[in-house]
Short mmCIF file of C-alpha atoms and ligand atoms in Angstrom, two decimals:
data_model
loop_
_atom_site.label_atom_id
_atom_site.label_comp_id
_atom_site.label_asym_id
_atom_site.label_seq_id
_atom_site.Cartn_x
_atom_site.Cartn_y
_atom_site.Cartn_z
CA MET A 25 -14.66 23.75 8.58
CA GLN A 26 -15.74 20.67 6.48
CA ASN A 27 -16.41 20.64 2.90
CA TYR A 28 -18.46 18.52 0.82
CA HIS A 29 -19.46 17.75 -2.39
CA GLN A 30 -22.80 16.27 -2.07
CA PRO A 31 -23.61 16.72 1.65
CA GLU A 32 -27.01 15.59 1.35
CA ILE A 33 -25.69 12.19 0.53
CA GLU A 34 -22.34 12.07 2.31
CA CYS A 35 -23.84 13.18 5.56
CA ALA A 36 -27.06 11.25 5.04
CA SER A 37 -28.34 9.10 7.94
CA PRO A 38 -28.10 5.44 7.48
CA GLU A 39 -31.85 5.07 7.02
CA GLU A 40 -31.96 7.46 4.23
CA ILE A 41 -28.70 5.71 2.60
CA ARG A 42 -30.57 2.42 3.28
CA LYS A 43 -33.82 3.54 1.57
CA ILE A 44 -32.01 4.78 -1.67
CA GLN A 45 -29.96 1.42 -1.68
CA ASP A 46 -33.12 -0.69 -1.34
CA GLU A 47 -34.91 0.99 -4.20
CA ARG A 48 -31.98 1.13 -6.62
CA LEU A 49 -30.91 -2.52 -5.76
CA ALA A 50 -34.34 -3.82 -6.69
CA ALA A 51 -34.52 -1.86 -9.89
CA THR A 52 -31.11 -2.72 -10.79
CA VAL A 53 -31.79 -6.50 -10.40
CA LYS A 54 -34.83 -6.24 -12.37
CA ARG A 55 -33.29 -4.32 -15.12
CA VAL A 56 -30.32 -6.85 -15.62
CA TYR A 57 -32.54 -9.79 -15.51
CA ASP A 58 -34.99 -8.70 -17.83
CA ASN A 59 -32.01 -7.25 -20.36
CA VAL A 60 -28.93 -9.23 -19.93
CA PRO A 61 -29.29 -12.88 -20.62
CA TYR A 62 -25.94 -13.58 -19.15
CA TYR A 63 -27.34 -12.25 -15.47
CA LYS A 64 -30.77 -14.08 -16.01
CA LYS A 65 -28.93 -17.39 -16.49
CA LEU A 66 -26.67 -16.89 -13.48
CA MET A 67 -29.78 -15.83 -11.43
CA ASP A 68 -31.94 -18.69 -12.84
CA ASP A 69 -29.14 -21.24 -12.02
CA LYS A 70 -29.19 -19.97 -8.19
CA GLY A 71 -32.86 -19.86 -8.37
CA VAL A 72 -33.23 -16.45 -7.58
CA THR A 73 -36.10 -14.13 -9.34
CA PRO A 74 -36.04 -10.19 -9.48
CA GLY A 75 -38.78 -10.42 -6.94
CA ASP A 76 -36.76 -12.20 -4.39
CA VAL A 77 -34.52 -8.97 -4.11
CA LYS A 78 -36.58 -6.51 -2.35
CA SER A 79 -33.95 -4.70 -0.34
CA VAL A 80 -30.13 -5.01 0.74
CA ASP A 81 -31.20 -7.55 3.33
CA ASP A 82 -31.59 -9.85 0.02
CA LEU A 83 -28.58 -9.24 -1.50
CA TYR A 84 -26.82 -12.20 -0.37
CA LYS A 85 -29.19 -14.32 -2.63
CA LEU A 86 -27.84 -13.11 -5.64
CA PRO A 87 -24.74 -15.03 -7.53
CA PHE A 88 -21.37 -13.73 -7.42
CA VAL A 89 -19.75 -12.33 -10.55
CA SER A 90 -16.12 -12.71 -10.89
CA LYS A 91 -13.52 -11.71 -13.11
CA SER A 92 -13.80 -14.98 -15.12
CA ASP A 93 -17.47 -14.22 -15.77
CA LEU A 94 -16.33 -10.78 -17.45
CA ARG A 95 -14.01 -12.83 -19.51
CA ASP A 96 -16.85 -15.22 -20.55
CA ALA A 97 -19.04 -12.58 -21.45
CA TYR A 98 -16.41 -10.45 -23.21
CA PRO A 99 -16.80 -7.69 -24.66
CA TYR A 100 -20.49 -6.91 -24.76
CA GLY A 101 -22.16 -9.89 -22.60
CA LEU A 102 -22.96 -7.94 -19.38
CA LEU A 103 -23.68 -4.58 -21.33
CA ALA A 104 -27.31 -3.49 -19.60
CA ALA A 105 -27.77 -0.58 -21.82
CA PRO A 106 -27.97 -0.11 -25.50
CA LEU A 107 -24.60 0.52 -27.14
CA SER A 108 -25.92 3.57 -29.02
CA ASP A 109 -26.42 5.00 -25.24
CA CYS A 110 -22.97 4.33 -24.14
CA VAL A 111 -20.42 7.20 -24.66
CA ARG A 112 -16.90 5.67 -23.31
CA ILE A 113 -15.04 2.73 -22.64
CA HIS A 114 -12.27 1.75 -20.26
CA SER A 115 -10.36 -1.28 -19.56
CA THR A 116 -7.99 -2.91 -17.11
CA SER A 117 -4.28 -3.01 -17.62
CA GLY A 118 -4.71 -6.99 -16.76
CA THR A 119 -1.80 -8.90 -17.57
CA THR A 120 -3.40 -12.52 -17.86
CA GLY A 121 -6.43 -13.44 -20.17
CA LYS A 122 -8.61 -11.32 -22.01
CA ARG A 123 -8.86 -7.53 -20.96
CA VAL A 124 -11.92 -6.43 -19.05
CA VAL A 125 -14.01 -3.71 -20.61
CA ALA A 126 -16.13 -1.42 -18.84
CA PHE A 127 -18.72 0.71 -20.41
CA TYR A 128 -20.13 4.11 -19.52
CA THR A 129 -23.49 6.06 -20.62
CA GLN A 130 -23.20 9.84 -19.96
CA ASN A 131 -25.22 9.46 -16.77
CA ASP A 132 -22.57 6.82 -15.64
CA ILE A 133 -19.93 9.31 -16.35
CA ASN A 134 -21.86 12.10 -14.58
CA LEU A 135 -22.04 10.01 -11.36
CA TRP A 136 -18.38 9.02 -11.57
CA ASP A 137 -17.30 12.61 -11.66
CA ASP A 138 -19.27 13.30 -8.79
CA CYS A 139 -17.56 10.29 -7.05
CA CYS A 140 -14.22 11.66 -7.78
CA ALA A 141 -15.56 15.16 -6.82
CA ARG A 142 -16.47 14.17 -3.51
CA ALA A 143 -12.76 12.75 -3.02
CA ILE A 144 -11.20 15.88 -4.42
CA VAL A 145 -13.28 18.09 -1.92
CA ALA A 146 -12.72 15.71 1.21
CA ALA A 147 -9.04 16.32 0.28
CA GLY A 148 -9.63 20.30 0.45
CA GLY A 149 -10.17 20.85 -3.29
CA THR A 150 -11.86 24.16 -4.05
CA THR A 151 -12.35 26.40 -6.81
CA ASP A 152 -9.11 27.95 -6.00
CA ASP A 153 -7.05 24.78 -6.63
CA VAL A 154 -4.95 23.75 -9.49
CA VAL A 155 -5.43 19.75 -9.87
CA HIS A 156 -2.26 18.30 -11.39
CA VAL A 157 -3.67 14.92 -12.74
CA SER A 158 -0.68 12.50 -13.30
CA TYR A 159 -2.68 9.22 -13.42
CA GLY A 160 -2.32 7.70 -16.91
CA TYR A 161 -5.27 8.73 -19.42
CA GLY A 162 -6.34 6.37 -22.00
CA LEU A 163 -7.70 3.27 -21.24
CA PHE A 164 -6.97 3.16 -17.84
CA THR A 165 -9.33 5.13 -15.64
CA GLY A 166 -6.96 6.81 -13.25
CA GLY A 167 -6.48 9.88 -15.17
CA MET A 168 -10.10 10.59 -16.75
CA GLY A 169 -11.79 9.57 -13.56
CA LEU A 170 -9.71 12.15 -11.34
CA HIS A 171 -9.83 14.72 -14.25
CA GLY A 172 -13.69 14.81 -14.28
CA GLY A 173 -13.86 15.13 -10.77
CA ALA A 174 -11.41 18.06 -10.62
CA GLN A 175 -13.72 19.63 -13.13
CA ARG A 176 -16.71 18.82 -11.51
CA ALA A 177 -15.33 20.27 -8.14
CA GLY A 178 -14.63 23.55 -10.29
CA CYS A 179 -10.69 22.99 -9.81
CA LEU A 180 -8.50 24.04 -12.39
CA THR A 181 -7.53 20.89 -14.03
CA LEU A 182 -4.41 19.91 -15.64
CA PRO A 183 -4.40 16.78 -17.66
CA MET A 184 -0.73 15.86 -17.48
CA SER A 185 -1.34 12.09 -17.50
CA SER A 186 2.27 10.00 -16.50
CA GLY A 187 5.66 10.33 -17.63
CA ASN A 188 7.89 12.96 -18.58
CA THR A 189 8.79 13.80 -14.83
CA GLU A 190 10.69 17.20 -15.50
CA ARG A 191 7.85 18.46 -17.55
CA GLN A 192 5.36 17.86 -14.63
CA ILE A 193 7.37 19.52 -12.33
CA GLN A 194 8.19 22.37 -14.54
CA PHE A 195 4.28 22.72 -14.86
CA MET A 196 3.78 22.15 -10.99
CA THR A 197 6.16 25.25 -10.09
CA ASP A 198 4.84 27.39 -13.15
CA LEU A 199 1.24 27.13 -12.50
CA GLY A 200 1.43 26.31 -8.88
CA SER A 201 -0.27 23.04 -8.73
CA THR A 202 -2.17 22.49 -5.33
CA ILE A 203 -3.23 18.92 -5.47
CA LEU A 204 -1.39 16.10 -6.96
CA CYS A 205 -3.35 13.04 -8.33
CA CYS A 206 -1.12 9.93 -9.23
CA THR A 207 -0.10 6.49 -7.85
CA PRO A 208 1.93 6.66 -4.37
CA SER A 209 5.07 5.15 -6.53
CA TYR A 210 4.96 7.85 -9.06
CA ALA A 211 4.47 10.31 -6.31
CA GLU A 212 7.79 9.19 -4.84
CA TYR A 213 9.64 9.53 -8.03
CA LEU A 214 8.20 12.79 -8.38
CA ALA A 215 9.22 13.85 -4.94
CA GLU A 216 12.71 12.42 -5.40
CA THR A 217 13.31 14.40 -8.88
CA ILE A 218 11.77 17.60 -7.14
CA GLN A 219 14.64 17.21 -4.33
CA GLU A 220 17.39 16.56 -7.02
CA MET A 221 16.48 19.65 -9.19
CA GLY A 222 16.47 21.70 -5.81
CA LEU A 223 12.88 22.95 -6.41
CA ARG A 224 11.20 21.52 -3.15
CA ASP A 225 10.62 25.30 -1.95
CA GLN A 226 9.00 26.28 -5.20
CA ILE A 227 6.36 23.67 -4.76
CA ARG A 228 2.93 24.78 -3.78
CA LEU A 229 1.16 21.28 -3.05
CA LYS A 230 -1.37 21.02 -0.21
CA ALA A 231 -2.63 17.72 -0.91
CA GLY A 232 -2.11 14.40 -2.83
CA ILE A 233 -4.66 12.10 -3.96
CA PHE A 234 -3.06 8.55 -4.30
CA GLY A 235 -4.12 5.16 -5.07
CA ALA A 236 -4.31 2.42 -7.57
CA GLU A 237 -2.04 0.27 -5.78
CA ALA A 238 -1.25 -0.85 -2.14
CA TRP A 239 0.57 1.63 -0.10
CA SER A 240 1.68 1.64 3.53
CA GLU A 241 1.42 4.25 6.43
CA GLU A 242 5.09 4.67 6.46
CA MET A 243 4.99 5.42 2.73
CA ARG A 244 2.07 8.30 3.57
CA GLU A 245 4.34 9.48 5.99
CA ARG A 246 7.16 9.77 3.67
CA LEU A 247 5.23 11.35 1.01
CA GLU A 248 3.70 13.68 3.35
CA ALA A 249 7.22 14.97 4.69
CA ASN A 250 8.81 15.11 1.10
CA LEU A 251 6.21 16.75 -0.62
CA GLY A 252 4.76 19.24 2.18
CA ILE A 253 1.27 17.60 1.84
CA LYS A 254 -1.52 15.84 3.30
CA ALA A 255 -1.65 12.52 1.38
CA TYR A 256 -5.22 10.94 0.75
CA ASP A 257 -5.97 7.46 0.06
CA ILE A 258 -8.50 6.76 -3.01
CA TYR A 259 -9.82 3.21 -4.15
CA GLY A 260 -11.69 1.85 -7.30
CA LEU A 261 -11.61 -0.51 -9.91
CA THR A 262 -12.57 -0.52 -13.43
CA GLU A 263 -15.05 -2.99 -13.27
CA ILE A 264 -17.02 -1.15 -10.66
CA ILE A 265 -16.41 2.32 -12.14
CA GLY A 266 -12.52 3.44 -11.44
CA PRO A 267 -11.24 5.65 -9.08
CA GLY A 268 -13.73 7.16 -6.44
CA VAL A 269 -15.52 4.03 -5.46
CA SER A 270 -14.27 5.05 -2.00
CA PHE A 271 -12.31 7.73 -0.78
CA GLU A 272 -10.46 9.30 2.32
CA CYS A 273 -11.47 12.22 4.30
CA SER A 274 -9.21 14.47 6.74
CA GLU A 275 -9.46 11.87 9.29
CA GLN A 276 -7.35 9.55 7.19
CA THR A 277 -8.60 6.41 9.14
CA GLY A 278 -9.97 4.66 5.97
CA MET A 279 -12.05 5.36 2.72
CA HIS A 280 -15.54 6.15 2.63
CA VAL A 281 -17.78 4.20 0.08
CA ASN A 282 -19.88 5.65 -2.14
CA GLU A 283 -22.69 3.73 -0.77
CA ASP A 284 -25.40 5.21 -2.56
CA HIS A 285 -23.97 3.80 -5.63
CA PHE A 286 -21.86 0.92 -4.71
CA ILE A 287 -22.78 -1.35 -1.94
CA PRO A 288 -20.16 -3.10 0.00
CA GLU A 289 -19.77 -6.55 1.35
CA ILE A 290 -17.26 -8.74 3.04
CA ILE A 291 -17.08 -12.26 2.27
CA ASN A 292 -15.18 -15.23 3.58
CA PRO A 293 -13.24 -15.67 -0.05
CA GLU A 294 -13.09 -19.54 0.64
CA THR A 295 -16.89 -20.42 1.31
CA GLY A 296 -18.70 -17.13 0.00
CA GLU A 297 -20.28 -16.47 3.63
CA VAL A 298 -21.05 -12.90 4.16
CA LEU A 299 -19.01 -11.70 7.06
CA PRO A 300 -20.02 -9.30 9.82
CA GLU A 301 -18.70 -5.65 10.04
CA GLY A 302 -15.49 -5.57 11.41
CA GLU A 303 -14.01 -8.91 9.99
CA LYS A 304 -11.30 -9.02 7.44
CA GLY A 305 -12.48 -10.80 3.90
CA GLU A 306 -12.81 -10.53 0.55
CA LEU A 307 -14.43 -7.12 -0.73
CA VAL A 308 -17.45 -7.55 -3.04
CA PHE A 309 -19.42 -4.51 -4.80
CA THR A 310 -22.94 -4.30 -6.14
CA CYS A 311 -23.31 -1.22 -8.65
CA ILE A 312 -26.91 0.22 -7.78
CA SER A 313 -27.23 3.34 -10.10
CA LYS A 314 -25.09 2.67 -13.05
CA GLU A 315 -26.82 2.07 -16.44
CA ALA A 316 -24.26 0.68 -18.80
CA PHE A 317 -22.08 -2.30 -16.72
CA PRO A 318 -23.79 -2.52 -13.45
CA LEU A 319 -22.11 -5.47 -11.94
CA LEU A 320 -23.86 -7.40 -9.11
CA ARG A 321 -21.61 -8.87 -6.21
CA TYR A 322 -18.53 -8.34 -8.03
CA ARG A 323 -15.79 -10.15 -6.21
CA THR A 324 -12.88 -7.57 -6.15
CA ARG A 325 -10.09 -10.11 -4.56
CA ASP A 326 -9.05 -7.06 -2.30
CA ILE A 327 -8.79 -8.28 1.16
CA CYS A 328 -10.36 -5.42 3.69
CA ILE A 329 -12.41 -4.40 6.40
CA LEU A 330 -15.69 -2.47 6.59
CA SER A 331 -16.55 -0.05 9.79
CA ARG A 332 -19.74 1.69 10.35
CA LYS A 333 -17.77 3.50 13.18
CA LYS A 334 -18.86 7.32 13.46
CA CYS A 335 -16.30 9.49 11.45
CA ALA A 336 -15.11 12.93 12.92
CA CYS A 337 -15.58 14.30 9.42
CA GLY A 338 -19.33 14.47 9.69
CA ARG A 339 -19.62 11.89 6.71
CA THR A 340 -22.03 8.71 7.46
CA LEU A 341 -20.85 6.51 4.37
CA ILE A 342 -19.53 3.19 5.64
CA LYS A 343 -15.68 3.46 5.52
CA MET A 344 -12.95 0.65 4.14
CA ALA A 345 -9.74 0.16 5.53
CA LYS A 346 -6.60 0.15 3.26
CA PRO A 347 -6.86 -2.67 1.20
CA MET A 348 -4.30 -5.37 2.84
CA GLY A 349 -3.49 -6.47 -0.62
CA ARG A 350 -5.10 -8.66 -3.37
CA SER A 351 -5.83 -12.39 -2.25
CA ASP A 352 -4.08 -13.05 -5.70
CA ASP A 353 -1.21 -10.90 -4.85
CA MET A 354 -0.80 -12.80 -1.50
CA LEU A 355 2.49 -14.93 -2.01
CA ILE A 356 2.49 -18.54 -0.28
CA ILE A 357 6.35 -18.80 0.29
CA ARG A 358 7.15 -22.53 2.19
CA GLY A 359 3.42 -22.49 3.19
CA VAL A 360 3.53 -18.94 4.62
CA ASN A 361 1.26 -16.37 3.52
CA VAL A 362 2.98 -13.05 3.04
CA PHE A 363 1.80 -10.02 1.60
CA PRO A 364 4.14 -7.47 -0.36
CA SER A 365 2.64 -4.78 1.91
CA GLN A 366 4.23 -6.33 5.29
CA ILE A 367 7.63 -6.17 3.33
CA GLU A 368 7.39 -2.80 2.43
CA THR A 369 6.36 -1.85 6.01
CA VAL A 370 9.82 -3.23 7.26
CA LEU A 371 11.75 -1.62 4.51
CA LEU A 372 10.43 1.73 5.11
CA ALA A 373 10.42 1.97 8.74
CA TYR A 374 13.81 1.11 8.30
CA GLY A 375 14.38 4.61 6.41
CA LEU A 376 14.89 2.76 2.94
CA SER A 377 13.28 3.94 -0.35
CA ALA A 378 10.26 2.64 -1.77
CA ASN A 379 12.30 1.29 -4.62
CA TYR A 380 12.03 -2.44 -4.04
CA GLN A 381 11.17 -5.44 -5.80
CA ILE A 382 10.26 -8.98 -4.10
CA ILE A 383 11.62 -11.80 -6.09
CA VAL A 384 10.19 -15.44 -5.28
CA ASP A 385 11.61 -18.56 -6.82
CA ARG A 386 11.84 -22.17 -6.20
CA ILE A 387 15.25 -23.81 -6.16
CA ASN A 388 15.92 -27.45 -5.20
CA HIS A 389 11.89 -27.94 -4.63
CA SER A 390 12.20 -25.06 -2.08
CA ASP A 391 10.83 -21.45 -2.15
CA THR A 392 13.02 -18.70 -2.01
CA LEU A 393 12.21 -15.13 -0.98
CA GLU A 394 14.80 -12.23 -2.08
CA VAL A 395 14.22 -8.30 -1.34
CA CYS A 396 16.14 -6.12 -3.54
CA VAL A 397 15.79 -2.32 -2.19
CA GLU A 398 17.72 0.50 -3.18
CA MET A 399 19.84 2.27 -0.46
CA ASN A 400 19.52 5.92 -0.22
CA PRO A 401 22.79 7.91 -0.89
CA GLU A 402 24.18 8.24 2.86
CA MET A 403 23.87 4.65 2.89
CA PHE A 404 25.21 4.15 -0.10
CA SER A 405 28.74 5.61 1.23
CA ASP A 406 29.31 3.31 3.82
CA SER A 407 31.83 0.62 3.68
CA VAL A 408 30.88 -3.26 2.56
CA LYS A 409 30.67 -4.36 6.04
CA VAL A 410 28.56 -1.81 7.13
CA ILE A 411 26.26 -2.59 4.12
CA GLU A 412 26.40 -6.41 4.98
CA SER A 413 25.49 -5.77 8.69
CA ARG A 414 22.31 -3.76 7.52
CA GLU A 415 21.38 -6.61 5.13
CA LYS A 416 21.55 -8.59 8.19
CA GLU A 417 19.51 -6.55 10.45
CA LEU A 418 16.93 -6.36 7.59
CA MET A 419 16.73 -9.72 7.37
CA GLU A 420 16.23 -10.08 10.99
CA LYS A 421 13.53 -7.64 11.03
CA LEU A 422 11.69 -9.30 8.01
CA LYS A 423 12.17 -12.67 9.51
CA ASN A 424 10.16 -11.25 12.73
CA MET A 425 7.45 -9.54 10.42
CA LEU A 426 7.02 -12.57 8.03
CA GLY A 427 8.05 -15.52 10.06
CA ILE A 428 10.13 -16.86 7.37
CA ALA A 429 13.70 -16.08 6.19
CA ALA A 430 14.29 -13.72 3.26
CA LYS A 431 17.58 -12.93 1.54
CA VAL A 432 18.13 -9.18 1.07
CA THR A 433 20.06 -7.32 -1.41
CA LEU A 434 20.75 -3.85 -0.81
CA LYS A 435 21.40 -1.90 -4.28
CA ALA A 436 23.15 1.20 -5.33
CA PRO A 437 21.01 4.29 -5.31
CA LYS A 438 19.33 5.00 -8.65
CA SER A 439 20.01 1.33 -9.55
CA MET A 440 16.20 0.30 -9.85
CA SER A 441 13.82 1.26 -12.52
CA ARG A 442 11.01 3.92 -11.10
CA SER A 443 7.46 3.53 -11.86
CA GLU A 444 5.22 6.11 -13.62
CA GLY A 445 2.00 4.23 -12.84
CA LYS A 446 1.28 0.95 -10.93
CA ALA A 447 4.70 -0.23 -9.77
CA VAL A 448 5.71 -3.86 -10.15
CA ARG A 449 6.84 -4.99 -7.13
CA VAL A 450 6.68 -8.79 -7.48
CA ILE A 451 8.58 -11.16 -9.81
CA ASP A 452 7.41 -14.70 -9.14
CA LYS A 453 9.64 -16.98 -11.01
CA ARG A 454 7.79 -20.04 -10.12
CA LYS A 455 4.93 -18.96 -12.40
CA ILE A 456 7.01 -18.05 -15.32
O1 LIG B 5 -6.32 0.97 -10.16
C1 LIG B 5 -8.48 2.47 -10.61
C2 LIG B 5 -7.52 3.52 -9.81
C3 LIG B 5 -7.21 4.70 -10.50
C4 LIG B 5 -8.03 3.79 -8.40
C5 LIG B 5 -6.80 5.61 -9.63
C6 LIG B 5 -7.55 4.91 -7.88
C7 LIG B 5 -6.93 5.77 -8.37
P1 LIG B 5 -7.63 -0.94 -12.08
O2 LIG B 5 -6.57 -0.80 -12.74
O3 LIG B 5 -8.97 -1.59 -12.37
O4 LIG B 5 -8.30 0.37 -11.07
O5 LIG B 5 -7.06 -1.59 -10.72
C8 LIG B 5 -8.15 -2.02 -9.61
O6 LIG B 5 -6.00 -1.65 -7.73
O7 LIG B 5 -8.80 -4.16 -7.17
C9 LIG B 5 -7.13 -2.92 -6.09
O8 LIG B 5 -6.24 -4.04 -6.01
C10 LIG B 5 -5.86 -1.91 -6.79
N1 LIG B 5 -5.97 -0.51 -5.99
C11 LIG B 5 -6.77 0.37 -6.42
N2 LIG B 5 -7.00 1.44 -5.47
C12 LIG B 5 -6.36 0.99 -4.39
C13 LIG B 5 -5.73 1.55 -3.21
C14 LIG B 5 -7.84 1.20 -10.58
N3 LIG B 5 -6.19 2.75 -2.84
C15 LIG B 5 -7.04 -2.72 -8.51
N4 LIG B 5 -4.86 0.97 -2.33
C16 LIG B 5 -8.03 -2.80 -7.19
C17 LIG B 5 -4.79 -0.52 -2.46
C18 LIG B 5 -5.93 -0.26 -4.74
N5 LIG B 5 -5.25 -0.87 -3.62
#
């Protein structure tokens, strides 16, 4: 039996969703044009008036908004509701430039909770479940987002936040956590520690809701086997609302976008041209129901594909594929495009751990690529010769996947640092 949090939306006909979108889009565009001088200027510069945007068909007429607009307008320039109506702020973990701050009214929080509750219910969450939230709480949206969703779904909610791994596991066993919410890299670390503590048979987990960073299908298989769970993907970004922009169902073939709140588009990142369904490009979102921070045509930089193929779960919401990485994560090495996720796929398929780091440098005017990865204990007991031949074998496999040579260094077990939030996979020394 399928469970839905809001079946009237999740399983609505495309025409019903379209009607909601048309109305909400037109109203949002008018509201931001009238109330936010920054938007008025962007639209005036493009020669668009609110009257030009009557339905989703007119979306393409609107200007794009990008991270640089958010920086220019920092902190209040894109706020579309009185500050006195706002009840919460979150912010990105951005490492460059100014942080991005996003504002929420109580209605925004309510709809966000619903979006995350849809994800939790899709992962099998009911009032009998104990939801263990190990995403970071604070400015990061992960903790409070899933927390709100779990409560909205009526689950017993454990606000663990990240870190203090042994305590996490103690609570997990003592309180019988059934659904784990954290980054996939932290889930790996938790699984490893549970194994080491010999507590695998005392874990009651049935599902994991993992997101906030790219993770491969190989990683999914591994987490499912090591934790005895079904692992669900969840996607979102601070600028749009946080986690719950889209979520995976039992089919595990992409994430349903909460289209009654966020309209997705795929564009050619070079030209801005809107691409037809099924084509790969940059994901763009327009918020149509938020009050405080409703970004229009926000360029996420995430590379993705949309699909309207019928889903066996019964939901009709459009699906987005697992993001293949961010266009700004893509490494250009000796002219070749390399996504960290391709490297992860090779390493995990070889049976290695997901503790790896990609180091890019420029030596004698030529780019170099090195992949450092931790061996599992069985590999470590091998002779140096065997390790060297494994490194060679991996180099061969990486060359086949990427089309360029990469140096591989196998590291001793436990020698690389673990991540409690988003893992730092790439060190590009060319930029330092
Ligand atoms: O990571 C929100 C979030 C929290 C999503 C918890 C899911 C779970 P930001 O810190 O603003 O927000 O980072 C957003 O993270 O543009 C993607 O590049 C990446 N990302 C988020 N979810 C996924 C995912 C949160 N499931 C950026 N797969 C996004 C791949 C993801 N990348």
